[in-house]
Coordinates of N, CA and C in Angstrom, one line a residue:
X1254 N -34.6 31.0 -12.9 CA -34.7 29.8 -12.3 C -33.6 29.6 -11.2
X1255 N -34.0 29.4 -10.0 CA -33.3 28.9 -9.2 C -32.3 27.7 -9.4
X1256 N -30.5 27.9 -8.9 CA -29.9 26.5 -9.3 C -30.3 25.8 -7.5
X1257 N -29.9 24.9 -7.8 CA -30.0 24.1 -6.8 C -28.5 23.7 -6.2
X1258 N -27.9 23.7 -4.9 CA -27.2 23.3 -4.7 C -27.1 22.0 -4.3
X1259 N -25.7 21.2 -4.5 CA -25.4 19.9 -3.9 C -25.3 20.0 -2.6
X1260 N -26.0 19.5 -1.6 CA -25.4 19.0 -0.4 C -24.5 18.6 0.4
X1261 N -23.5 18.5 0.7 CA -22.9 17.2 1.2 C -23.2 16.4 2.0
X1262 N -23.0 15.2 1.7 CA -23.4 13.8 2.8 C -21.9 13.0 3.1
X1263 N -21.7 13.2 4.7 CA -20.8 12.6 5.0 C -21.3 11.3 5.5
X1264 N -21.3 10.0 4.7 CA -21.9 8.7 5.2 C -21.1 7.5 5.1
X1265 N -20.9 6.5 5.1 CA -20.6 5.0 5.0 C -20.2 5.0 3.9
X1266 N -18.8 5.1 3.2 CA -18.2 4.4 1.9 C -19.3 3.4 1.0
X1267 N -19.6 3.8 -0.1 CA -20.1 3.2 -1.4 C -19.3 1.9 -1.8
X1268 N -19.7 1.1 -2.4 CA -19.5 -0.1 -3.2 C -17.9 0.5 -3.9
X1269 N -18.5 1.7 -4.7 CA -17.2 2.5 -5.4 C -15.9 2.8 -4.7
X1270 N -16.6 3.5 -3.3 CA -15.4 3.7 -2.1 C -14.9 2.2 -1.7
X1271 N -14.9 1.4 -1.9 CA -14.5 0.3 -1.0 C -13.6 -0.2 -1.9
X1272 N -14.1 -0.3 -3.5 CA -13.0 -0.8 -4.1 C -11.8 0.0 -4.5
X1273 N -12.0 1.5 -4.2 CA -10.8 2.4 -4.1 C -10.1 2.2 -3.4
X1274 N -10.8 1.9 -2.0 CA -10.0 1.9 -1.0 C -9.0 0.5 -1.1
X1275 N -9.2 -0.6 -1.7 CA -8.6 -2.0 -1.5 C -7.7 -2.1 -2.9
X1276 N -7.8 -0.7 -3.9 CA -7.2 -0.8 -5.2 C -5.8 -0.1 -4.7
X1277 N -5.1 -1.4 -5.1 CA -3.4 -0.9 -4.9 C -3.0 0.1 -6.1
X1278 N -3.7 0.2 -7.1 CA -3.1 1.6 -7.8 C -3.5 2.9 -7.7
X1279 N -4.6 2.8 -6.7 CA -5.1 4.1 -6.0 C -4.6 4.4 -4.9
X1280 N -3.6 3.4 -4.5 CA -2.7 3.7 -3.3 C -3.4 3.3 -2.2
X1281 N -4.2 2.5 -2.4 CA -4.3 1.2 -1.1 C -4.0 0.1 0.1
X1282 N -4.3 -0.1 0.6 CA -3.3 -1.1 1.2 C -3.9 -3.0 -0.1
X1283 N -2.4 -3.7 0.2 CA -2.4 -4.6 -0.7 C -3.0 -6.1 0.2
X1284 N -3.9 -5.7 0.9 CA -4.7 -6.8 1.3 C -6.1 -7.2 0.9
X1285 N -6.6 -8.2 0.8 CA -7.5 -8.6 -0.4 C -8.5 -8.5 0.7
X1286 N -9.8 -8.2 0.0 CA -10.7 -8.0 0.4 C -11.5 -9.1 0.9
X1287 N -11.3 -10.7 0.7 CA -11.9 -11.7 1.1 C -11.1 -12.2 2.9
X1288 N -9.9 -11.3 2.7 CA -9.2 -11.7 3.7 C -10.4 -11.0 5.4
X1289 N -10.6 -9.7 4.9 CA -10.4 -8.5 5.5 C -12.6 -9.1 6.1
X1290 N -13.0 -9.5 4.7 CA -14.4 -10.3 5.0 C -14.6 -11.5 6.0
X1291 N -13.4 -12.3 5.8 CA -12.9 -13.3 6.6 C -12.8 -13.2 7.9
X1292 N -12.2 -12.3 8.6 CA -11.8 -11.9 9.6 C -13.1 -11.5 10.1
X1293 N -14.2 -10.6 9.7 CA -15.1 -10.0 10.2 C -16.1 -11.0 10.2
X1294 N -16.2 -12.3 9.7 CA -17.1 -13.3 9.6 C -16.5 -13.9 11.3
X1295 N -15.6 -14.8 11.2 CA -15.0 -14.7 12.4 C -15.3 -14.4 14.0
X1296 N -15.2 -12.8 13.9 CA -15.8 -12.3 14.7 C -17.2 -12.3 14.9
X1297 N -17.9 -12.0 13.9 CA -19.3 -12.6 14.4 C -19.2 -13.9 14.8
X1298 N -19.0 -15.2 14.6 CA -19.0 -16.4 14.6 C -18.7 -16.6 16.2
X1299 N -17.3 -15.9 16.8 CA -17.0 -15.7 18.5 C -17.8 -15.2 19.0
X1300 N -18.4 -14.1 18.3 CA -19.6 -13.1 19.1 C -20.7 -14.3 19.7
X1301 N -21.1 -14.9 18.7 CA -22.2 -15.7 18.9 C -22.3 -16.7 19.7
X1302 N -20.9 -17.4 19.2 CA -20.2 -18.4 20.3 C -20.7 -18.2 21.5
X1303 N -19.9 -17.5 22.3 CA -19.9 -16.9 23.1 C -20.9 -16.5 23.8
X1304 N -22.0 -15.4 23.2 CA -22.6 -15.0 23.8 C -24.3 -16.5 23.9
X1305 N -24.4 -17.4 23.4 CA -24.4 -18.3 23.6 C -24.0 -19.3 24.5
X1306 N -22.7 -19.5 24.7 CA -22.3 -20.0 25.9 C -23.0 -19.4 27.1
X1307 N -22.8 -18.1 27.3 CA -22.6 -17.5 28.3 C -24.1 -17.7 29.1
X1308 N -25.4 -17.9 27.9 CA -26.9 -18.2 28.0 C -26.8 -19.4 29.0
X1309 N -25.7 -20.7 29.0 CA -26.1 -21.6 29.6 C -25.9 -21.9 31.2

């Protein structure tokens, strides 16, 4: 029987990856993740703004 090999897939960080990434005992940076959400809400919110305005 044939084994099958794993592939690799280089893609977009997992649910798993992200909380590694934001876990200060995995050697993270020590910034909270609602902050990091916050910011990126934000930006959409100017995005829209804006490009709204710009419609009138």
């Amino acid at each position: 029987m044939a084994r099958s090999r794993k592939i690799g897939y280089e893609g977009p960080p997992g649910v798993a990856g992200l909380v590694r990434y934001f876990d200060v005992d995995e050697g993270g940076p020590k910034l909270e993740p609602m902050l990091i959400i916050g910011v990126i809400i934000v930006i959409i919110v100017v995005e829209v703004a804006s490009g709204t305005l710009l419609k009138i």
